[in-house]
Amino acid sequence: MYEIEHWINGKRVKGTSGRFADIYNPATGEVQGKAPLATPAELDDAVAKAAQAQKLWAKVNPQRRARVMMKFGALINEHMDRLAQVLSREHGKTLPDARGDIQRGLEVVEVCMGAPAMLKGEFTDSGGPGIDLYSMRQPLGVVAGITPFNFPAMIPMWKMSPAIAAGNAMVLKPSERTPSTALLLAELLQEAGLPDGVLQVVHGDKEAVDAILDNETIQAVGFVGSTPIAQYIYGRACSNGKRAQCFGGAKNHMIIMPDADMEKAADALVGAGFGAAGERCMAISVAVPVGAETADRLVELMVPRIEKLKVGPYTAGEDMDFGPLVTPMAMERVKGLIASGIDQGATAVTDGRDFSLQGYENGFFVGPTLFDNVTPEMDIYREEIFGPVLSQVRTDNYEEALKLVMDNQYGNGTAIYTADGEIARDFASRVNVGMVGINFPIPVPLSYYTFGGWKKSGFGDLNQYGPDAFRFYTRTKTVTERWFQHIEHGTETAFKPMG
Ligand code: NAD
């Protein structure tokens, strides 16, 4: 049993609250560690120290700050395997998935190596007689990141890298269910040359989060997690005068047109529906075939693929397809939703509730579950399940399929499989979802674009990473300056408008 610590001013510091969160080993079901849950006083202390450190960090020139990112990137590569082990041990995802999690974070670090270019201001020469205008981007000060359990490396890196490269200090509150990876990242950043205090890692639950939201020094809050919490944090942060961007849950639909490559569509649905045990905000959780023949064919193609999926602990080898869910509560919730699907009349083509693995009977495993004939009123359609459950909703035509996606409360990601460019273009143009895949099931944009959902998947007006992140973590100051002219300026005649 291990007890983790906070990371304050470049050192591991024991929590003082006496309250802890259990950290499970999801494959065995054991509680393997505890994470301290910070008090408001501990949080405020971390913020005060971050504010001191930030004053100096903001004066370090952008290129030097970018060099810290370069070294950080190199260290992440060097420590990839250790990071992946620590991540999988708490999260349960397979090692290739854990490395993917780290890699997608690393790609954002790489973009932050170009921070100086992102931070350049604007300049207008002679906006009036002797008058120049320029704008500059200045860091906000201390900002906070609050992150979910499902990407313990990637999302903390999405938050900390642009914030720090832009000259802020960050107080990061990672998920108390998968907290250790963030501590390793903090150590690597220190080794990369980040001054102590510029990144603080404080573990906690609602109490620490509320202290973040009410702390007057914190200027901005970047949140990723479930929709009810995203909405709550957005409201409270904004009413306290902070900038906030809060990304929430999802229900991602994939439309399959009759002309699609069915084998490829089936591969995509099985990979994007069940990969990472469905614990991805960009997982496909709803298949929307157009036409009965398309629907029947898809089921026929998916079943043998599902039967081949290897479900097991990350320690079982690199070829596992997915692992257990993160906690017993998550497993019970997913099993409860599967039961509700059956009760409410959906057809369970496969049912993963009784999945069991010798030697891991107490692990939080749920097998791949495919539902057909799902309707929009059912709980399995309305709720984000966040488990290895794929629901098929049959539709008669493209317009009906598109309407289903548009009417859904979530708008994180969506995809269409088709051979028809006109339909694909129409879909990309009309759909009210933030990230769209065309013959591409999980359209997470590359790190030099931006990531963000619409509707109840995102609150706030800027996306994560890419150029938007630099806008979010800086504020613009615009200077109008005049230098009085005492020098004779050449012989050019003054400009006179025509007429
Ligand atoms: P969660 O909302 O339970 O927790 C997220 C963070 O909020 C954690 O740090 C947690 O400690 C904190 N928190 C939890 N309850 C709180 C409360 N009552 N008050 C204040 N803070 C609280 O989410 P999770 O289960 O860790 O992550 C899964 C969710 O995150 C899913 O809904 C998933 O879709 C979503 N997600 C969204 C994105 C995105 O970019 N849109 C990315 C990844 C995950």
Coordinates of C-alpha atoms and ligand atoms in Angstrom, one line a residue:
M1 CA 0.0 0.0 0.0
Y2 CA 1.5 3.3 -1.0
E3 CA 0.6 6.8 0.0
I4 CA 1.2 9.5 -2.6
E5 CA 2.0 13.1 -1.8
H6 CA 1.4 16.6 -3.1
W7 CA 4.1 18.3 -5.2
I8 CA 4.8 21.8 -3.7
N9 CA 7.7 24.0 -4.6
G10 CA 9.6 21.1 -6.3
K11 CA 9.2 18.6 -3.4
R12 CA 6.9 15.8 -2.4
V13 CA 4.8 17.0 0.6
K14 CA 2.6 14.8 2.8
G15 CA -1.0 15.8 3.0
T16 CA -2.3 17.0 6.3
S17 CA -6.0 16.6 6.0
G18 CA -6.2 13.1 7.3
R19 CA -8.6 12.4 4.4
F20 CA -7.6 10.1 1.6
A21 CA -9.1 8.6 -1.6
D22 CA -8.5 5.0 -2.4
I23 CA -6.4 4.2 -5.4
Y24 CA -7.4 0.8 -6.9
N25 CA -5.6 -1.7 -8.9
P26 CA -8.5 -2.2 -11.3
A27 CA -7.2 -5.6 -12.6
T28 CA -7.1 -7.2 -9.1
G29 CA -9.7 -5.1 -7.3
E30 CA -7.3 -4.4 -4.5
V31 CA -6.9 -0.9 -2.9
Q32 CA -3.2 -0.4 -3.7
G33 CA -2.7 3.2 -2.5
K34 CA -4.1 6.3 -1.1
A35 CA -4.2 9.9 -2.3
P36 CA -4.4 12.7 0.2
L37 CA -7.3 15.0 -0.2
A38 CA -6.2 18.6 0.3
T39 CA -7.8 21.1 2.6
P40 CA -8.6 24.6 1.4
A41 CA -5.7 25.8 3.5
E42 CA -3.3 23.4 1.7
L43 CA -4.6 24.5 -1.6
D44 CA -4.3 28.2 -0.8
D45 CA -0.8 27.7 0.4
A46 CA 0.2 26.0 -2.9
V47 CA -1.4 28.9 -4.8
A48 CA 0.5 31.6 -2.8
K49 CA 3.8 29.8 -3.4
A50 CA 2.9 29.5 -7.1
A51 CA 2.2 33.2 -7.3
Q52 CA 5.7 33.9 -6.0
A53 CA 7.3 31.6 -8.5
Q54 CA 5.3 33.0 -11.4
K55 CA 6.6 36.5 -11.0
L56 CA 10.1 35.4 -11.9
W57 CA 9.0 32.8 -14.5
A58 CA 7.0 35.4 -16.4
K59 CA 10.3 37.3 -16.8
V60 CA 12.1 34.4 -18.3
N61 CA 12.1 35.0 -22.0
P62 CA 9.8 32.8 -24.1
Q63 CA 12.6 31.1 -25.9
R64 CA 14.1 29.9 -22.6
R65 CA 10.7 28.8 -21.5
A66 CA 10.4 26.8 -24.7
R67 CA 13.7 25.1 -24.0
V68 CA 12.3 23.7 -20.8
M69 CA 9.5 22.2 -23.0
M70 CA 12.2 20.8 -25.3
K71 CA 14.0 19.1 -22.5
F72 CA 10.7 18.0 -20.9
G73 CA 9.7 16.3 -24.3
A74 CA 13.1 14.5 -24.4
L75 CA 12.7 13.3 -20.8
I76 CA 9.1 12.0 -21.5
N77 CA 10.5 9.9 -24.3
E78 CA 13.3 8.7 -22.2
H79 CA 10.9 7.7 -19.4
M80 CA 8.1 6.5 -21.6
D81 CA 8.0 2.9 -20.2
R82 CA 8.2 3.9 -16.6
L83 CA 5.4 6.4 -17.1
A84 CA 3.3 3.9 -18.9
Q85 CA 3.7 1.3 -16.1
V86 CA 2.7 3.8 -13.4
L87 CA -0.3 5.0 -15.5
S88 CA -1.6 1.4 -16.3
R89 CA -1.2 0.3 -12.7
E90 CA -3.7 2.9 -11.5
H91 CA -5.9 3.2 -14.6
G92 CA -5.9 -0.4 -15.9
K93 CA -5.5 0.5 -19.5
T94 CA -3.2 -1.7 -21.7
L95 CA 0.4 -0.6 -22.0
P96 CA 0.1 0.4 -25.7
D97 CA -2.9 2.5 -24.7
A98 CA -0.9 4.1 -21.9
R99 CA 1.9 4.9 -24.3
G100 CA -0.7 6.4 -26.6
D101 CA -2.0 8.5 -23.7
I102 CA 1.5 9.8 -23.0
Q103 CA 2.3 10.3 -26.7
R104 CA -0.8 12.5 -27.3
G105 CA 0.3 14.6 -24.4
L106 CA 3.8 14.8 -25.7
E107 CA 2.6 16.1 -29.0
V108 CA 1.1 19.1 -27.2
V109 CA 4.4 19.6 -25.4
E110 CA 6.1 19.6 -28.8
V111 CA 3.8 22.3 -30.1
C112 CA 4.7 24.3 -26.9
M113 CA 8.3 24.2 -28.0
G114 CA 7.1 26.8 -30.6
A115 CA 5.6 29.0 -27.9
P116 CA 7.6 32.1 -28.8
A117 CA 5.9 32.3 -32.2
M118 CA 2.4 31.8 -30.6
L119 CA 3.1 34.5 -28.1
K120 CA 4.1 37.2 -30.6
G121 CA 1.9 40.3 -30.6
E122 CA 0.7 42.6 -33.4
F123 CA 2.1 45.9 -34.6
T124 CA 0.8 48.8 -36.7
D125 CA 3.3 51.3 -37.8
S126 CA 1.9 54.9 -38.1
G127 CA -1.7 54.3 -37.2
G128 CA -1.9 58.1 -37.0
P129 CA 0.7 60.9 -37.2
G130 CA 3.6 59.7 -35.1
I131 CA 1.3 57.0 -33.6
D132 CA 2.1 53.3 -33.5
L133 CA -0.1 50.6 -32.0
Y134 CA 1.0 47.3 -30.7
S135 CA -0.5 44.5 -28.7
M136 CA 1.2 42.0 -26.5
R137 CA 0.1 38.7 -24.9
Q138 CA 0.8 38.6 -21.2
P139 CA 0.5 35.5 -18.9
L140 CA -2.5 35.5 -16.6
G141 CA -0.6 34.7 -13.4
V142 CA -1.6 31.5 -11.5
V143 CA -4.0 29.2 -13.4
A144 CA -5.6 25.9 -12.4
G145 CA -6.0 22.6 -14.2
I146 CA -8.6 20.0 -13.0
T147 CA -8.3 16.8 -14.9
P148 CA -10.2 13.4 -15.2
F149 CA -9.1 9.9 -14.5
N150 CA -9.2 8.5 -18.0
F151 CA -6.1 10.2 -19.5
P152 CA -3.7 10.6 -16.5
A153 CA -0.8 11.8 -18.7
M154 CA -2.4 13.4 -21.8
I155 CA -4.9 15.8 -20.2
P156 CA -2.5 17.1 -17.5
M157 CA 0.0 17.8 -20.4
W158 CA -2.7 19.5 -22.4
K159 CA -3.2 21.9 -19.5
M160 CA 0.2 22.4 -18.0
S161 CA 2.3 22.7 -21.2
P162 CA 0.7 25.8 -22.8
A163 CA 0.0 27.4 -19.5
I164 CA 3.6 27.2 -18.4
A165 CA 5.1 27.9 -21.8
A166 CA 3.0 31.1 -21.8
G167 CA 4.6 32.2 -18.5
N168 CA 1.9 31.2 -16.0
A169 CA 2.2 29.0 -12.9
M170 CA -0.2 26.1 -12.8
V171 CA -1.8 24.4 -9.9
L172 CA -2.9 21.0 -11.2
K173 CA -5.5 18.9 -9.5
P174 CA -5.4 15.5 -11.2
S175 CA -8.0 12.9 -10.7
E176 CA -7.7 11.3 -7.2
R177 CA -8.3 7.9 -8.9
T178 CA -5.2 8.0 -11.1
P179 CA -2.9 10.6 -9.5
S180 CA 0.6 9.2 -9.7
T181 CA 1.4 10.0 -13.4
A182 CA 1.0 13.7 -12.8
L183 CA 3.6 13.6 -10.0
L184 CA 6.1 11.9 -12.3
L185 CA 5.5 14.5 -15.0
A186 CA 6.1 17.2 -12.4
E187 CA 9.5 15.6 -11.5
L188 CA 10.4 15.4 -15.2
L189 CA 9.6 19.1 -15.6
Q190 CA 11.8 20.0 -12.7
E191 CA 14.6 18.0 -14.2
A192 CA 13.9 19.8 -17.5
G193 CA 14.7 23.1 -15.7
L194 CA 11.3 24.4 -14.6
P195 CA 11.8 26.5 -11.5
D196 CA 10.2 25.2 -8.3
G197 CA 6.7 26.4 -7.6
V198 CA 5.7 27.0 -11.3
L199 CA 3.9 23.7 -11.3
Q200 CA 2.2 22.6 -8.1
V201 CA 0.3 19.3 -8.0
V202 CA -2.4 19.2 -5.3
H203 CA -4.6 16.1 -4.9
G204 CA -8.1 16.4 -3.8
D205 CA -11.8 16.1 -4.3
K206 CA -14.7 18.6 -4.3
E207 CA -13.3 20.5 -1.3
A208 CA -10.0 21.2 -3.1
V209 CA -11.9 22.1 -6.3
D210 CA -14.1 24.5 -4.5
A211 CA -11.0 26.1 -2.9
I212 CA -9.6 26.5 -6.4
L213 CA -12.9 28.1 -7.6
D214 CA -13.0 30.6 -4.7
N215 CA -9.3 31.4 -4.6
E216 CA -8.8 35.0 -5.7
T217 CA -5.3 34.6 -7.0
I218 CA -6.3 32.0 -9.5
Q219 CA -7.1 33.7 -12.8
A220 CA -8.3 30.8 -15.0
V221 CA -9.6 27.3 -14.6
G222 CA -9.2 24.6 -17.3
F223 CA -11.4 21.6 -16.5
V224 CA -12.0 18.2 -18.1
G225 CA -14.4 15.7 -16.7
S226 CA -18.1 14.8 -16.7
T227 CA -20.8 17.3 -17.8
P228 CA -22.5 18.0 -14.5
I229 CA -19.2 18.9 -12.9
A230 CA -18.0 20.8 -16.0
Q231 CA -21.2 22.9 -15.8
Y232 CA -20.9 23.5 -12.1
I233 CA -17.2 24.5 -12.3
Y234 CA -17.9 26.8 -15.3
G235 CA -20.7 28.6 -13.4
R236 CA -18.8 29.1 -10.2
A237 CA -15.5 30.0 -11.8
C238 CA -17.1 32.6 -14.0
S239 CA -19.2 34.1 -11.3
N240 CA -15.9 34.5 -9.4
G241 CA -14.5 36.5 -12.3
K242 CA -12.2 33.8 -13.6
R243 CA -11.7 32.6 -17.1
A244 CA -13.0 29.1 -17.5
Q245 CA -13.0 26.4 -20.2
C246 CA -14.7 23.3 -19.0
F247 CA -15.0 20.2 -21.2
G248 CA -17.6 17.6 -20.4
G249 CA -18.9 14.2 -21.3
A250 CA -19.9 12.8 -24.7
K251 CA -22.1 10.5 -26.7
N252 CA -20.3 10.1 -30.0
H253 CA -22.3 8.8 -33.0
M254 CA -21.0 7.2 -36.1
I255 CA -23.2 7.1 -39.2
I256 CA -22.7 4.3 -41.6
M257 CA -24.1 4.9 -45.0
P258 CA -25.1 1.9 -47.2
D259 CA -22.2 2.7 -49.6
A260 CA -19.6 2.6 -46.9
D261 CA -16.8 0.0 -46.8
M262 CA -18.5 -2.3 -44.3
E263 CA -15.5 -4.2 -43.3
K264 CA -13.7 -1.0 -42.4
A265 CA -16.7 0.4 -40.7
A266 CA -17.0 -2.7 -38.5
D267 CA -13.3 -2.5 -37.6
A268 CA -13.7 1.1 -36.7
L269 CA -16.8 0.5 -34.6
V270 CA -15.2 -2.3 -32.6
G271 CA -12.0 -0.4 -32.1
A272 CA -13.6 2.9 -31.2
G273 CA -16.5 1.4 -29.3
F274 CA -14.6 -1.0 -27.0
G275 CA -11.0 0.3 -27.1
A276 CA -9.8 1.5 -23.7
A277 CA -12.9 -0.2 -22.3
G278 CA -14.9 2.7 -23.7
E279 CA -13.4 5.1 -21.2
R280 CA -12.6 7.7 -23.8
C281 CA -14.5 10.9 -24.3
M282 CA -14.0 10.3 -28.1
A283 CA -15.2 6.7 -28.0
I284 CA -17.9 5.9 -30.4
S285 CA -20.8 4.8 -28.3
V286 CA -23.6 4.9 -30.9
A287 CA -23.6 3.2 -34.3
V288 CA -26.2 4.7 -36.7
P289 CA -26.5 2.6 -39.8
V290 CA -28.7 3.9 -42.5
G291 CA -31.1 1.2 -43.8
A292 CA -31.9 -2.3 -42.4
E293 CA -29.5 -4.1 -44.7
T294 CA -26.6 -1.9 -43.5
A295 CA -27.6 -2.6 -39.9
D296 CA -27.9 -6.3 -40.3
R297 CA -24.6 -6.5 -42.2
L298 CA -22.8 -4.5 -39.5
V299 CA -23.9 -6.8 -36.7
E300 CA -22.9 -9.8 -38.8
L301 CA -19.4 -8.3 -39.2
M302 CA -19.0 -7.0 -35.7
V303 CA -19.8 -10.2 -33.8
P304 CA -16.8 -12.2 -34.9
R305 CA -14.6 -9.2 -34.3
I306 CA -16.0 -8.8 -30.8
E307 CA -15.5 -12.5 -30.0
K308 CA -11.8 -12.1 -30.8
L309 CA -11.2 -9.2 -28.5
K310 CA -8.8 -9.9 -25.7
V311 CA -9.7 -8.4 -22.4
G312 CA -7.3 -8.6 -19.5
P313 CA -4.9 -6.9 -17.2
Y314 CA -2.1 -4.7 -18.6
T315 CA 0.4 -7.1 -17.3
A316 CA -0.9 -9.9 -19.6
G317 CA 0.9 -8.6 -22.6
E318 CA 1.0 -6.1 -25.4
D319 CA -1.7 -7.7 -27.4
M320 CA -4.6 -7.1 -24.9
D321 CA -7.4 -5.1 -26.5
F322 CA -8.7 -3.5 -23.4
G323 CA -8.5 -3.8 -19.6
P324 CA -10.8 -3.3 -16.6
L325 CA -12.9 -0.3 -15.7
V326 CA -11.3 2.1 -13.2
T327 CA -13.3 1.5 -10.0
P328 CA -15.9 -0.9 -8.6
M329 CA -18.4 2.0 -8.7
A330 CA -17.7 2.5 -12.5
M331 CA -18.2 -1.3 -13.1
E332 CA -21.4 -1.4 -11.1
R333 CA -22.8 1.6 -12.9
V334 CA -22.0 0.2 -16.4
K335 CA -23.5 -3.2 -15.5
G336 CA -26.6 -1.4 -14.2
L337 CA -27.0 0.5 -17.5
I338 CA -26.6 -2.8 -19.4
A339 CA -29.4 -4.3 -17.3
S340 CA -31.5 -1.2 -18.0
G341 CA -31.0 -1.6 -21.8
I342 CA -32.3 -5.2 -21.6
D343 CA -35.2 -4.2 -19.4
Q344 CA -36.1 -1.3 -21.7
G345 CA -36.3 -3.6 -24.8
A346 CA -32.9 -3.3 -26.6
T347 CA -31.5 -6.5 -28.1
A348 CA -28.3 -7.5 -26.4
V349 CA -26.3 -9.1 -29.2
T350 CA -23.4 -9.6 -26.7
D351 CA -23.6 -9.1 -22.9
G352 CA -20.4 -8.4 -21.0
R353 CA -21.7 -8.5 -17.5
D354 CA -20.7 -12.0 -16.7
F355 CA -17.2 -11.6 -18.0
S356 CA -14.7 -13.2 -15.7
L357 CA -11.0 -13.9 -15.9
Q358 CA -9.2 -16.6 -14.0
G359 CA -7.0 -15.1 -11.4
Y360 CA -8.6 -11.7 -11.7
E361 CA -12.1 -12.5 -10.5
N362 CA -12.2 -9.4 -8.3
G363 CA -11.0 -7.1 -11.1
F364 CA -13.4 -4.5 -12.5
F365 CA -13.9 -6.2 -15.9
V366 CA -16.9 -5.8 -18.1
G367 CA -16.8 -7.6 -21.5
P368 CA -17.7 -6.0 -24.8
T369 CA -21.5 -5.4 -25.0
L370 CA -23.3 -4.8 -28.3
F371 CA -26.9 -3.6 -28.3
D372 CA -29.1 -3.5 -31.4
N373 CA -32.5 -1.9 -31.8
V374 CA -31.7 0.9 -29.3
T375 CA -34.1 3.8 -29.3
P376 CA -33.4 7.4 -28.1
E377 CA -35.7 7.1 -25.1
M378 CA -33.6 4.3 -23.5
D379 CA -31.2 5.1 -20.7
I380 CA -28.4 3.4 -22.6
Y381 CA -28.9 6.0 -25.3
R382 CA -29.4 9.0 -23.2
E383 CA -26.6 8.5 -20.7
E384 CA -22.9 8.5 -21.3
I385 CA -22.0 4.9 -20.3
F386 CA -18.2 5.2 -20.3
G387 CA -17.8 1.5 -20.6
P388 CA -17.4 -1.1 -23.3
V389 CA -20.9 -0.8 -24.6
L390 CA -21.9 0.0 -28.1
S391 CA -25.5 0.8 -29.0
Q392 CA -26.9 0.5 -32.5
V393 CA -29.8 2.8 -33.4
R394 CA -31.3 1.9 -36.8
T395 CA -32.4 4.7 -39.2
D396 CA -34.1 4.8 -42.6
N397 CA -32.2 7.6 -44.3
Y398 CA -29.4 10.1 -44.0
E399 CA -31.5 13.0 -42.8
E400 CA -32.9 10.9 -40.0
A401 CA -29.4 9.8 -39.0
L402 CA -28.1 13.4 -39.1
K403 CA -31.1 14.6 -37.0
L404 CA -30.3 12.0 -34.3
V405 CA -26.8 13.3 -34.0
M406 CA -27.9 16.9 -34.0
D407 CA -30.6 16.4 -31.4
N408 CA -28.2 14.8 -28.9
Q409 CA -27.3 16.9 -26.0
Y410 CA -23.6 16.2 -26.4
G411 CA -21.4 17.4 -29.2
N412 CA -17.9 16.2 -28.7
G413 CA -17.1 13.9 -31.7
T414 CA -18.9 12.2 -34.5
A415 CA -18.0 10.3 -37.6
I416 CA -19.5 9.2 -40.9
Y417 CA -18.5 6.2 -43.0
T418 CA -19.4 6.7 -46.7
A419 CA -18.1 6.5 -50.2
D420 CA -20.0 9.6 -51.2
G421 CA -18.1 12.9 -51.0
E422 CA -21.2 15.0 -51.3
I423 CA -22.8 13.4 -48.3
A424 CA -19.5 13.6 -46.3
R425 CA -19.2 17.3 -47.1
D426 CA -22.8 18.0 -46.2
F427 CA -22.3 16.1 -42.9
A428 CA -19.2 18.0 -42.0
S429 CA -20.8 21.3 -42.8
R430 CA -24.2 20.8 -41.0
V431 CA -23.5 18.7 -38.0
N432 CA -23.4 20.6 -34.6
V433 CA -20.5 18.7 -33.2
G434 CA -17.0 20.0 -32.5
M435 CA -14.8 17.2 -34.0
V436 CA -15.8 15.3 -37.1
G437 CA -14.4 12.2 -38.7
I438 CA -14.9 11.2 -42.3
N439 CA -14.1 7.5 -42.6
F440 CA -12.2 8.1 -39.4
P441 CA -13.7 6.9 -36.1
I442 CA -11.9 8.9 -33.4
P443 CA -11.2 12.3 -34.9
V444 CA -8.9 13.8 -32.2
P445 CA -7.3 16.7 -33.9
L446 CA -3.5 16.8 -34.1
S447 CA -1.9 19.0 -31.5
Y448 CA -1.4 22.0 -33.7
Y449 CA -5.2 22.2 -34.3
T450 CA -7.4 22.5 -31.2
F451 CA -9.7 20.1 -29.3
G452 CA -13.2 20.9 -28.0
G453 CA -16.7 19.8 -28.1
W454 CA -20.0 21.7 -28.6
K455 CA -23.3 21.6 -26.7
K456 CA -23.0 19.9 -23.3
S457 CA -19.5 18.7 -24.1
G458 CA -17.9 22.0 -23.7
F459 CA -18.5 25.2 -21.7
G460 CA -16.4 28.3 -22.6
D461 CA -15.4 29.8 -25.9
L462 CA -11.9 28.5 -26.6
N463 CA -10.6 25.0 -27.2
Q464 CA -7.8 23.0 -25.6
Y465 CA -4.3 23.0 -27.0
G466 CA -3.0 24.5 -30.2
P467 CA -3.4 28.3 -30.8
D468 CA -6.5 28.5 -28.7
A469 CA -4.6 27.4 -25.6
F470 CA -2.2 30.3 -25.9
R471 CA -5.2 32.7 -26.2
F472 CA -6.8 31.1 -23.1
Y473 CA -3.7 31.4 -21.0
T474 CA -2.7 34.9 -22.0
R475 CA -4.5 38.2 -22.0
T476 CA -4.0 40.9 -24.6
K477 CA -2.8 44.3 -23.8
T478 CA -2.8 46.9 -26.6
V479 CA -0.7 50.0 -26.5
T480 CA -1.2 53.1 -28.5
E481 CA 1.9 55.2 -28.5
R482 CA 2.8 58.6 -29.9
W483 CA 6.2 60.2 -30.2
F484 CA 6.0 63.8 -31.1
Q485 CA 7.7 64.7 -34.3
H486 CA 10.5 67.3 -34.2
I487 CA 12.4 66.0 -37.3
E488 CA 11.7 67.2 -40.8
H489 CA 10.5 64.2 -42.8
G490 CA 11.6 64.1 -46.4
T491 CA 9.7 65.8 -49.1
E492 CA 6.7 63.5 -49.6
T493 CA 3.5 65.4 -49.9
A494 CA 0.7 64.5 -47.5
F495 CA -1.8 61.9 -48.7
K496 CA -5.0 63.5 -49.9
P497 CA -8.0 61.2 -50.4
M498 CA -9.2 61.3 -54.0
G499 CA -12.1 63.6 -54.8
Ligands
NAD1 P1 -15.3 13.6 -13.0 O1 -16.2 14.7 -13.5 O2 -15.9 12.7 -12.0 O3 -14.0 14.2 -12.4 C1 -13.2 15.1 -13.1 C2 -12.5 16.0 -12.1 O4 -13.4 16.7 -11.3 C3 -11.6 15.2 -11.1 O5 -10.4 15.9 -10.9 C4 -12.4 15.1 -9.9 O6 -11.7 15.1 -8.7 C5 -13.2 16.4 -9.9 N1 -14.6 16.3 -9.3 C6 -15.3 15.2 -9.2 N2 -16.5 15.4 -8.6 C7 -16.5 16.8 -8.2 C8 -17.4 17.6 -7.6 N3 -18.6 17.2 -7.1 N4 -17.1 18.9 -7.4 C9 -15.9 19.4 -7.9 N5 -15.0 18.6 -8.5 C10 -15.2 17.3 -8.7 O7 -14.9 12.9 -14.4 P2 -14.0 11.5 -14.5 O8 -14.9 10.4 -14.1 O9 -12.7 11.6 -13.8 O10 -13.7 11.5 -16.1 C11 -14.6 10.9 -17.0 C12 -15.5 12.0 -17.6 O11 -14.6 13.0 -18.3 C13 -16.4 11.5 -18.7 O12 -17.6 12.1 -18.7 C14 -15.6 11.9 -20.0 O13 -16.4 12.0 -21.2 C15 -15.0 13.2 -19.6 N6 -13.9 13.6 -20.5 C16 -14.1 14.6 -21.3 C17 -13.1 15.0 -22.1 C18 -13.2 16.2 -23.1 O14 -12.2 16.7 -23.5 N7 -14.4 16.6 -23.4 C19 -11.8 14.3 -22.1 C20 -11.7 13.2 -21.2 C21 -12.7 12.9 -20.4

